[in-house]
Short mmCIF file of C-alpha atoms in Angstrom, two decimals:
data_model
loop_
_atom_site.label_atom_id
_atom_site.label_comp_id
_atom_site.label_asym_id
_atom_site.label_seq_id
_atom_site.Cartn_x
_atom_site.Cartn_y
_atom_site.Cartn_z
CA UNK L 1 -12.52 -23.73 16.04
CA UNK L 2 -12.92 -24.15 12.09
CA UNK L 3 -14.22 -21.59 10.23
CA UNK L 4 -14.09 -21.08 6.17
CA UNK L 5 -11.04 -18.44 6.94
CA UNK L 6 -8.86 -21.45 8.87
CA UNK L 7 -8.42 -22.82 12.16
CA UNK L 8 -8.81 -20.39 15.39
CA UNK L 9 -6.30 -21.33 18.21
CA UNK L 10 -6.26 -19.85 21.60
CA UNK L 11 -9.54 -18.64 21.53
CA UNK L 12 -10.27 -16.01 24.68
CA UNK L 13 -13.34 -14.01 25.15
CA UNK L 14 -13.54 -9.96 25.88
CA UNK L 15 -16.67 -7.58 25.52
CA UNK L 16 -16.37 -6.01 21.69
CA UNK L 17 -17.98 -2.75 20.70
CA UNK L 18 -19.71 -3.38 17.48
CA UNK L 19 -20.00 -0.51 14.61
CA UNK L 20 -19.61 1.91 17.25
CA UNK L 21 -16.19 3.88 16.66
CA UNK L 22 -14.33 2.45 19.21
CA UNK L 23 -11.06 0.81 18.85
CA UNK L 24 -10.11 -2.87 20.30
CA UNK L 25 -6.91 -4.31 21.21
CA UNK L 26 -7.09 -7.59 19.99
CA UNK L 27 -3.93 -9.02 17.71
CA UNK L 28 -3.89 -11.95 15.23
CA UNK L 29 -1.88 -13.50 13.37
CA UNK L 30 -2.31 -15.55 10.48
CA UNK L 31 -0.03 -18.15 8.83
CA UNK L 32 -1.42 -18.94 4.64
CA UNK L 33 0.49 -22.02 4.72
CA UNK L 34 -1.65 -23.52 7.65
CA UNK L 35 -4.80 -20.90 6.92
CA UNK L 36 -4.39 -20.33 10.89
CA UNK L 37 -5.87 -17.95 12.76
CA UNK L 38 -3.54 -16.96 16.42
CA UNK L 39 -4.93 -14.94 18.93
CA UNK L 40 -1.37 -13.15 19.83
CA UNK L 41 -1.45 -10.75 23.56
CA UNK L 42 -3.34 -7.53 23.11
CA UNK L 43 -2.17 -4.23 22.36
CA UNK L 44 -2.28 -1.55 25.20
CA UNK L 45 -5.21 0.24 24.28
CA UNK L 46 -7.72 -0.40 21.39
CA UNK L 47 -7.45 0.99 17.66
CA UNK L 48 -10.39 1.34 14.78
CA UNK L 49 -9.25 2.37 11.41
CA UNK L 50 -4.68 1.90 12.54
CA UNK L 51 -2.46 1.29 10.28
CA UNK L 52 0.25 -1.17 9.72
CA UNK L 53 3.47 -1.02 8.34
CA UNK L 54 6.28 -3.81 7.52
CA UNK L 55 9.73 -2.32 8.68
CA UNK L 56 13.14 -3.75 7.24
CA UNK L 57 13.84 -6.28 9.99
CA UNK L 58 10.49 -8.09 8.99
CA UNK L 59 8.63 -6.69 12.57
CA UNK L 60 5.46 -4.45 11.99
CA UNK L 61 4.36 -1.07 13.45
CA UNK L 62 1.00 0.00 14.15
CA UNK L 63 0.51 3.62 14.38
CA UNK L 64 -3.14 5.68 14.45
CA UNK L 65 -6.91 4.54 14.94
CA UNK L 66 -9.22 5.76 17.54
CA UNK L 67 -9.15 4.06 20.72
CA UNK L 68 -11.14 2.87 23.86
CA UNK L 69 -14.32 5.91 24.11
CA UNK L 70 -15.45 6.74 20.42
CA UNK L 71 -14.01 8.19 17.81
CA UNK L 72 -12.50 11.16 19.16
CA UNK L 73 -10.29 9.80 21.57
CA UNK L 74 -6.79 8.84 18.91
CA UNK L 75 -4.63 5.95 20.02
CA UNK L 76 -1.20 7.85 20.35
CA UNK L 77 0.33 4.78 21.05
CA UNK L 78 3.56 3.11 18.69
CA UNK L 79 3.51 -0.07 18.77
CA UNK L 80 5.82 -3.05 17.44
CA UNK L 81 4.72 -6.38 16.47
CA UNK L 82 6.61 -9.58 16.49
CA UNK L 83 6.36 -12.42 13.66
CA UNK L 84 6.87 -14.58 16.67
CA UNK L 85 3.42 -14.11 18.30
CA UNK L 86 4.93 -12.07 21.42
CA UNK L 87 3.13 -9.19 23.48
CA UNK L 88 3.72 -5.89 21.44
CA UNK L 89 5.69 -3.54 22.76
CA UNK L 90 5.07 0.06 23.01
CA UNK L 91 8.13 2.02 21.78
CA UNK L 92 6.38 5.42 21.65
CA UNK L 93 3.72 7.78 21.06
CA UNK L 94 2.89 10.63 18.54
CA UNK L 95 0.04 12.67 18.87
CA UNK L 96 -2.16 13.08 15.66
CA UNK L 97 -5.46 15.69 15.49
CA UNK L 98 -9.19 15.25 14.10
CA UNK L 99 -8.99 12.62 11.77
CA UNK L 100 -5.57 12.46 10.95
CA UNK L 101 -5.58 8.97 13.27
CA UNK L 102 -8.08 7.27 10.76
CA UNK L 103 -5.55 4.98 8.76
CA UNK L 104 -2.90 7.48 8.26
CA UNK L 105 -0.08 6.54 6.25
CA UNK L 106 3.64 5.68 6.92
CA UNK L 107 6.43 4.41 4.53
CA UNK L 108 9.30 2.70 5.42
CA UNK L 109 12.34 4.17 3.10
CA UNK L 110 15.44 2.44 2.61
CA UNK L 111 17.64 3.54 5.08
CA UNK L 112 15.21 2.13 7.89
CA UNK L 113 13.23 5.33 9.07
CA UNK L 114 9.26 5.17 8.89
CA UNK L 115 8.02 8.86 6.83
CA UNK L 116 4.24 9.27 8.18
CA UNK L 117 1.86 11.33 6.44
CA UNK L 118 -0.92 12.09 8.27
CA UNK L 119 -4.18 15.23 7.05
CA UNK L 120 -1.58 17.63 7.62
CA UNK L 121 1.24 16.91 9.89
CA UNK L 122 4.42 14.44 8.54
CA UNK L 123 6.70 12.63 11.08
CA UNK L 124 10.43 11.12 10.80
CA UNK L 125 10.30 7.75 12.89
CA UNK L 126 13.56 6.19 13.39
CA UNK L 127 13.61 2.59 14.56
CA UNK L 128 16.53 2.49 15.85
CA UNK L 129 16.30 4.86 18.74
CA UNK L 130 12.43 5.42 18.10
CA UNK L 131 12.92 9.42 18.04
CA UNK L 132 9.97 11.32 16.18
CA UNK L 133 10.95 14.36 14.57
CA UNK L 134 8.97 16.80 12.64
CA UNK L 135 8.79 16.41 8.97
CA UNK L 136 8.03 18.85 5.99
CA UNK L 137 4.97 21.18 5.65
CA UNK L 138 2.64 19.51 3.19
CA UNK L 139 1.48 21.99 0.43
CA UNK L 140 -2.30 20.93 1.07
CA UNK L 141 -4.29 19.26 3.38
CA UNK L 142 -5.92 15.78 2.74
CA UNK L 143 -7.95 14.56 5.10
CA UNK L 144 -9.90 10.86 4.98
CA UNK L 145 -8.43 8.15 2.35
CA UNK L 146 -5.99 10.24 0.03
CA UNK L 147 -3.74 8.16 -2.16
CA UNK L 148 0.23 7.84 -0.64
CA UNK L 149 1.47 5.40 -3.10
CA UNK L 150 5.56 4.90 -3.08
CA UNK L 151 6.78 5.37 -6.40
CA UNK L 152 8.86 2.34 -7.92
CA UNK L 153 12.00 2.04 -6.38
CA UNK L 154 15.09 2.40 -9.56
CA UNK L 155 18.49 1.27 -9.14
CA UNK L 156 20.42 3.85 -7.28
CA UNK L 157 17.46 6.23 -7.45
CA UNK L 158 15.67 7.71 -4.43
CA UNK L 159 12.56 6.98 -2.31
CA UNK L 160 9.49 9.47 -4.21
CA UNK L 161 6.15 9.70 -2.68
CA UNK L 162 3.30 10.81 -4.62
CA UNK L 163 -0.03 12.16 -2.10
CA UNK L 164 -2.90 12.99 -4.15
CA UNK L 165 -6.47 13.26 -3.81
CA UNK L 166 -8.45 12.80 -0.52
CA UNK L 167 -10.92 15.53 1.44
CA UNK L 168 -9.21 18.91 2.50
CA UNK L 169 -10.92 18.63 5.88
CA UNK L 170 -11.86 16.06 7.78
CA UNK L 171 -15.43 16.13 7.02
CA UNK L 172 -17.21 13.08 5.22
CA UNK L 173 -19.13 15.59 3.35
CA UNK L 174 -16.55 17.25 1.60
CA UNK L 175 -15.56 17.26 -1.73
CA UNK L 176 -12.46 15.84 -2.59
CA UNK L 177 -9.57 17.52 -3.88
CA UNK L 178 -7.53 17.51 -7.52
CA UNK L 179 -4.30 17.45 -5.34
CA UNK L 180 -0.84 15.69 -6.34
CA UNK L 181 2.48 16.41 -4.09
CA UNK L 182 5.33 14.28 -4.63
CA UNK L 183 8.43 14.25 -2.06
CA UNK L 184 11.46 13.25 -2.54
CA UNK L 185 12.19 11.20 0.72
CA UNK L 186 16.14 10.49 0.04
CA UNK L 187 17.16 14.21 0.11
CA UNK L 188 18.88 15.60 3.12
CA UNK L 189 15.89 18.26 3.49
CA UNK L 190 12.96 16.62 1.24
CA UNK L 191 9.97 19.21 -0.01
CA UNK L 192 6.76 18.91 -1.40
CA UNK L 193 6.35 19.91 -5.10
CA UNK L 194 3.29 20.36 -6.32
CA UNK L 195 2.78 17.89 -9.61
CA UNK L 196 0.17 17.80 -12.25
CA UNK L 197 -3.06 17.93 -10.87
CA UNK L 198 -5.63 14.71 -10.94
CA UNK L 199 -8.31 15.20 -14.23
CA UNK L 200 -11.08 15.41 -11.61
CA UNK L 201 -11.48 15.22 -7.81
CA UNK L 202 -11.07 12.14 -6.21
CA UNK L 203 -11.58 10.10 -2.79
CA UNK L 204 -11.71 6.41 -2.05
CA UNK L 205 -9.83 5.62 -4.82
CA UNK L 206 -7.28 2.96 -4.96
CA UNK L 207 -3.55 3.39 -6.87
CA UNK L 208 -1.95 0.30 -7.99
CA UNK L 209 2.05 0.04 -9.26
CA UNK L 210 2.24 -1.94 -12.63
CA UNK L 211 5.31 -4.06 -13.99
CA UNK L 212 6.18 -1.44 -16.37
CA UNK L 213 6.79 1.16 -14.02
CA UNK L 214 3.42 3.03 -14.49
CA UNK L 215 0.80 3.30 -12.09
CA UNK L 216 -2.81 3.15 -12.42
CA UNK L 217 -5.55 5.09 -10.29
CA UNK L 218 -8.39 2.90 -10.27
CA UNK L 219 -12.33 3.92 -8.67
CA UNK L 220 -13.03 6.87 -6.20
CA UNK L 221 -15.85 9.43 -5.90
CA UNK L 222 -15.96 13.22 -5.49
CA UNK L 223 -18.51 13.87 -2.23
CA UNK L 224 -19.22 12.05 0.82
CA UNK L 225 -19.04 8.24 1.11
CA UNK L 226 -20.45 7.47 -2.90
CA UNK L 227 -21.61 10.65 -4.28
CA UNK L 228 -20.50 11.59 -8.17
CA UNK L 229 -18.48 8.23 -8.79
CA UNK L 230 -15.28 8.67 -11.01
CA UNK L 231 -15.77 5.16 -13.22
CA UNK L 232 -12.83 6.06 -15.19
CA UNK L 233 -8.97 4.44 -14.83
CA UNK L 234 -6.20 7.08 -15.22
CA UNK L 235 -2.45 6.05 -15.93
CA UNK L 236 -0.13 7.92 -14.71
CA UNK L 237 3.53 8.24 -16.06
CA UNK L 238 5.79 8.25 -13.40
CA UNK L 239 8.79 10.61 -15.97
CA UNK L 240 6.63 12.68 -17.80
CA UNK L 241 4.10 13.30 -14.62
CA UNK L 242 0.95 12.87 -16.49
CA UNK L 243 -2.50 11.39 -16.36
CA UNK L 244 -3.82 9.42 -19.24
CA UNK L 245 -7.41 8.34 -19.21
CA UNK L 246 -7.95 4.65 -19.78
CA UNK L 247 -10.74 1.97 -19.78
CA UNK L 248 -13.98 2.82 -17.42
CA UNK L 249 -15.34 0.69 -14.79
CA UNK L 250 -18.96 -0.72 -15.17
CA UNK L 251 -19.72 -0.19 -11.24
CA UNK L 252 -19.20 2.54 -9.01
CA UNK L 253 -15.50 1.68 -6.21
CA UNK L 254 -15.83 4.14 -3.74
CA UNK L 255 -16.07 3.69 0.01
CA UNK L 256 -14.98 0.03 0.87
CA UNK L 257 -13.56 -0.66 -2.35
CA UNK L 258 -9.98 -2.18 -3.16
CA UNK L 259 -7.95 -2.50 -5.99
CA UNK L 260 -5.25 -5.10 -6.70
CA UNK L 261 -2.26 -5.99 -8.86
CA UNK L 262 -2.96 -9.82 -9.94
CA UNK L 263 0.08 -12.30 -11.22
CA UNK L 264 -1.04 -12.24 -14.55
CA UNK L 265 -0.47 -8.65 -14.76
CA UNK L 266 -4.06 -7.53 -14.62
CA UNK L 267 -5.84 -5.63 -11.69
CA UNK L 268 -8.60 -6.37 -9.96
CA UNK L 269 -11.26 -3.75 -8.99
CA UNK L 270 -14.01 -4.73 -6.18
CA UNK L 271 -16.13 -3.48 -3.47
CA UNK L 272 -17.99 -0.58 -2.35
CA UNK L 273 -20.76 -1.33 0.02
CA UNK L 274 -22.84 1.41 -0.65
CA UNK L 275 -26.18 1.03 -2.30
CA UNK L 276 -26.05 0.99 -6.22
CA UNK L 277 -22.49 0.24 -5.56
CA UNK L 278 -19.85 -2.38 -6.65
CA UNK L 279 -20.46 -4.55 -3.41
CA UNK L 280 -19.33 -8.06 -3.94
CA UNK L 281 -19.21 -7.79 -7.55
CA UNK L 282 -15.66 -8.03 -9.28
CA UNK L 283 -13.94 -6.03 -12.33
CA UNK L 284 -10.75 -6.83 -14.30
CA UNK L 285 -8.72 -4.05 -16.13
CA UNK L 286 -6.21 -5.20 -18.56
CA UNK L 287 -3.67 -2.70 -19.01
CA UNK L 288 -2.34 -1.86 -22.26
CA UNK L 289 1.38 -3.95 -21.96
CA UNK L 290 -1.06 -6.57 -22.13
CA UNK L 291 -1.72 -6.25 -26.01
CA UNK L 292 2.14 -4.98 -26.72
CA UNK L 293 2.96 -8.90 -28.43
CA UNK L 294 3.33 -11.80 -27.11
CA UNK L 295 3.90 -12.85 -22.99
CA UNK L 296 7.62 -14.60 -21.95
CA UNK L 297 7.45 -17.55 -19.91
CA UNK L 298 9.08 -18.02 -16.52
CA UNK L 299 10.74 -21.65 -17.14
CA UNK L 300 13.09 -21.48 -14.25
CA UNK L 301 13.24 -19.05 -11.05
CA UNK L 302 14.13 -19.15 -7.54
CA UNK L 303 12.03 -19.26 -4.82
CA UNK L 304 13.82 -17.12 -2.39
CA UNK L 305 16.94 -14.93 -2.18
CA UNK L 306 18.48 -13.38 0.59
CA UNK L 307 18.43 -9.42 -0.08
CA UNK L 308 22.37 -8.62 -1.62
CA UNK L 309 21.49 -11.86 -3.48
CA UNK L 310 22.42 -12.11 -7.48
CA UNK L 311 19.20 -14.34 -8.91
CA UNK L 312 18.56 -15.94 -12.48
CA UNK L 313 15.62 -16.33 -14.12
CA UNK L 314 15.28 -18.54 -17.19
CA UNK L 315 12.91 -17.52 -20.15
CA UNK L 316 11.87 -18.65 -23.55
CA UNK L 317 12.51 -15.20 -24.85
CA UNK L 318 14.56 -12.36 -25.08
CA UNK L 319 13.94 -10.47 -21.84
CA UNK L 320 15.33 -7.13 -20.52
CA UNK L 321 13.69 -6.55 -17.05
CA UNK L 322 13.04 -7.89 -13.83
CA UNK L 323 10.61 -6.80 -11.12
CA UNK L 324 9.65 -7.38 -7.84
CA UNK L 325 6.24 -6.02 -6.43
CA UNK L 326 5.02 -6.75 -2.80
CA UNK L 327 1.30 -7.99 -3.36
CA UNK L 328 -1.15 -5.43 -2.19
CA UNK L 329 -2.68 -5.12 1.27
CA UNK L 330 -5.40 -2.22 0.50
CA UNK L 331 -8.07 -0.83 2.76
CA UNK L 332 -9.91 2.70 2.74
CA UNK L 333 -7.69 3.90 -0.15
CA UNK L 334 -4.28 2.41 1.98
CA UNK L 335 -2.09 0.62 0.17
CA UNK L 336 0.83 0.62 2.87
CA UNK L 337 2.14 -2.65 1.44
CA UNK L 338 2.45 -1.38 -1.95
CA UNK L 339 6.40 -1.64 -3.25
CA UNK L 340 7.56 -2.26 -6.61
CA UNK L 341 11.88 -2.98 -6.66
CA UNK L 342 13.08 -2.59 -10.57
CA UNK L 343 16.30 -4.73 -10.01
CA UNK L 344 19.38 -3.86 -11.75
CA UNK L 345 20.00 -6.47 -14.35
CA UNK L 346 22.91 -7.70 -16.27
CA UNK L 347 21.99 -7.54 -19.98
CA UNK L 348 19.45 -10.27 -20.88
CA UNK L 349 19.47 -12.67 -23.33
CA UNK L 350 17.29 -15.06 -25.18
CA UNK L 351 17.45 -17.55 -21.72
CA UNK L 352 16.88 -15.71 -19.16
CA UNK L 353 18.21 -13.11 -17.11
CA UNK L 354 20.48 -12.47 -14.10
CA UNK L 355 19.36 -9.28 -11.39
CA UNK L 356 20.70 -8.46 -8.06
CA UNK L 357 18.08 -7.77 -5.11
CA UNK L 358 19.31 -4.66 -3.11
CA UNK L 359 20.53 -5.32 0.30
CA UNK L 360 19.19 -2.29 1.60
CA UNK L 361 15.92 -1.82 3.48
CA UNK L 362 14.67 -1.09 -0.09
CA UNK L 363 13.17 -4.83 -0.10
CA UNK L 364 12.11 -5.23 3.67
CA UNK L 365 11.55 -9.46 4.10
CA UNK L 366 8.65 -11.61 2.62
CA UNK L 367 6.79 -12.71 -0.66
CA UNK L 368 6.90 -10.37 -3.88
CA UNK L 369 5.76 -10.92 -7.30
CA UNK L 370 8.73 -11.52 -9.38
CA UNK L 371 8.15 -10.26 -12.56
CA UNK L 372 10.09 -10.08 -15.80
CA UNK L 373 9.16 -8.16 -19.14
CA UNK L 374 10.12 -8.58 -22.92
CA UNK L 375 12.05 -6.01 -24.77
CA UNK L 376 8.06 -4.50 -25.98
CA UNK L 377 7.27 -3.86 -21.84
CA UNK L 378 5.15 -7.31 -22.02
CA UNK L 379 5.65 -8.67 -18.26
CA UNK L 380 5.88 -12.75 -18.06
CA UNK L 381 2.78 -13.98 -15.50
CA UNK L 382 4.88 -13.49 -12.30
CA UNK L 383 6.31 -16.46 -10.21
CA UNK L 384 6.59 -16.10 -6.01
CA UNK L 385 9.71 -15.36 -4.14
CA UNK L 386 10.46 -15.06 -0.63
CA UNK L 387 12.90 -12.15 0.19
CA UNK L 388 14.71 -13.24 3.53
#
């Protein structure tokens, strides 16, 4: 059938719990080009609040939610999902406690393996033999929609992973915490370090990677669901490790809010379904690259690029560095989509330039934002590329 979303195919019927905590274990997939909707088969058992996570052979693994019975019965279940619309295939289970199964969060790192960070356990999931193996203590709890937000990936660098914020229990009344780990994932025995600590508490807030290789924390709230909103963007310097305050929102983001990078190099702040909140009203923050001088323009760049691939992008100024962000798939403070790739370039010129897209699982298949920046850190409006 037709709805507003795209076409349904393969409709089938099943008895849904509503609102009630209890997962279901329907799959769908949807193709943008066709804005189609596919009823794919079901997953074993049901999942509310799982996540999702893009591996580097393109397939997808769900991990967490609660399942079939209310919300204290976890799905333990791994599961892999096809781009070709088959019947998922359960490769695994991990156990997870009290609400470490609502949308906890998993990485996958270059070499292949899936890191999941979840309240207060962490896991080592290799897909090639689908082993789980303990990973490091975590210096702090955080409990119910933390931040995990993969730091940009550098030529030759390593695979950081910065935790902060979130509840220390799982407990919707709790305050949140000032808390920021990083990890260093590409060490043979990775630790948490403690890093600078957030200005204030935060929860329900939403981190988004910019083209400059900052990040900005956008939204959140200290207690409960909406209680003691933090209006205020910080920017946080990935080098230095430090929070700079930047503009304020005019409506409280907290629970059910999302925040997104846009091509033009802007982010876009919405939700929060709470009353007095956000809701279906929209923000824009302009981050300061924006007013560095004037923008490049993109006159020439390629569509797609196979990962190993050497690609050229033509400009109408002198430009230094290319990008490619994955655009943002964000729920409930999850942004497990999230990747920014700086590419190493050869040395730009007043054309164009020339990078090469690592043929690692650094850049795991699909669309990025491409973007490149002028020798003042002022990023072009990005053009689309298909890494395959």
């Amino acid at each position: 059938r037709h709805t507003r979303y795209g076409t349904v195919t393969g409709v089938q019927t099943c008895a849904l719990p509503i609102w009630s905590g209890e997962g279901i274990p329907v799959v769908l997939t949807f193709d943008p080009m066709s804005e189609t909707w596919t009823v794919a088969p079901p997953m074993r058992h049901g999942r509310w609040y799982p996540s999702i996570v893009q591996l580097a052979d393109g397939t997808s693994l769900v991990i967490g939610g609660h399942a079939e019975g209310g919300r204290n019965i976890a799905n333990p279940d791994l599961e892999l999902i096809r781009p070709d619309g088959s019947a998922p295939s359960l490769v695994g289970t991990i156990k997870m406690g009290a609400g470490e199964d609502v949308y906890p969060a998993a990485y996958q790192l270059p070499d292949g393996r899936v890191f999941s960070f979840a309240g207060k356990q962490t896991n080592w999931i290799d897909p090639t033999t689908w082993r789980i193996s303990n990973g490091p203590v975590v210096l702090a709890r955080e409990y119910l929609y933390p931040n995990g937000t993969l730091l940009p990936f550098t030529p030759g660098g390593h695979a950081l992973l910065l935790m902060t914020g979130g509840r220390p229990s799982p407990s919707t009344l709790a305050d949140a915490t000032v808390v920021s780990n990083r990890i260093d994932l590409s060490v043979p025995s990775p630790v948490f370090r403690a890093m600078t600590p957030l200005p204030q508490p935060r929860t329900n807030s939403n981190t988004v990677l910019l083209p400059d290789g900052s990040m900005a924390l956008v939204g959140g709230n200290i207690t409960g669901a909406f209680g003691t909103p933090t209006l205020q963007t910080l920017l946080y310097d990935v080098a230095a490790d430090t929070w700079k305050p930047a503009a304020s929102q005019t409506m409280r983001r907290a629970y059910h809010s999302t925040a997104l990078l846009l091509p033009d190099g802007r982010v876009l702040s919405g939700g929060d379904n709470g009353v007095g909140g956000g809701n279906s009203t929209l923000e824009f923050y302009s981050p300061p690259y924006l007013f560095r001088g004037p923008r490049p323009t993109v006159t020439r760049a390629p569509s797609s690029a196979a990962r190993g691939a050497t690609i050229t992008a033509a400009t109408d100024v002198h430009v230094g560095r290319a990008v490619l962000i994955a655009p943002g798939a964000v729920t409930h403070a999850s942004n497990l989509h999230q990747r920014e790739i700086q590419l190493a370039t050869t040395s730009g010129s007043t054309s164009g330039l020339t990078a090469v897209v690592p043929a690692d699982g650094t850049t795991p298949p699909g669309i990025y934002m491409l973007f490149v920046l002028s020798d003042a850190g002022v990023p072009a409006v990005a053009t689309w590329i298909t890494i395959t």
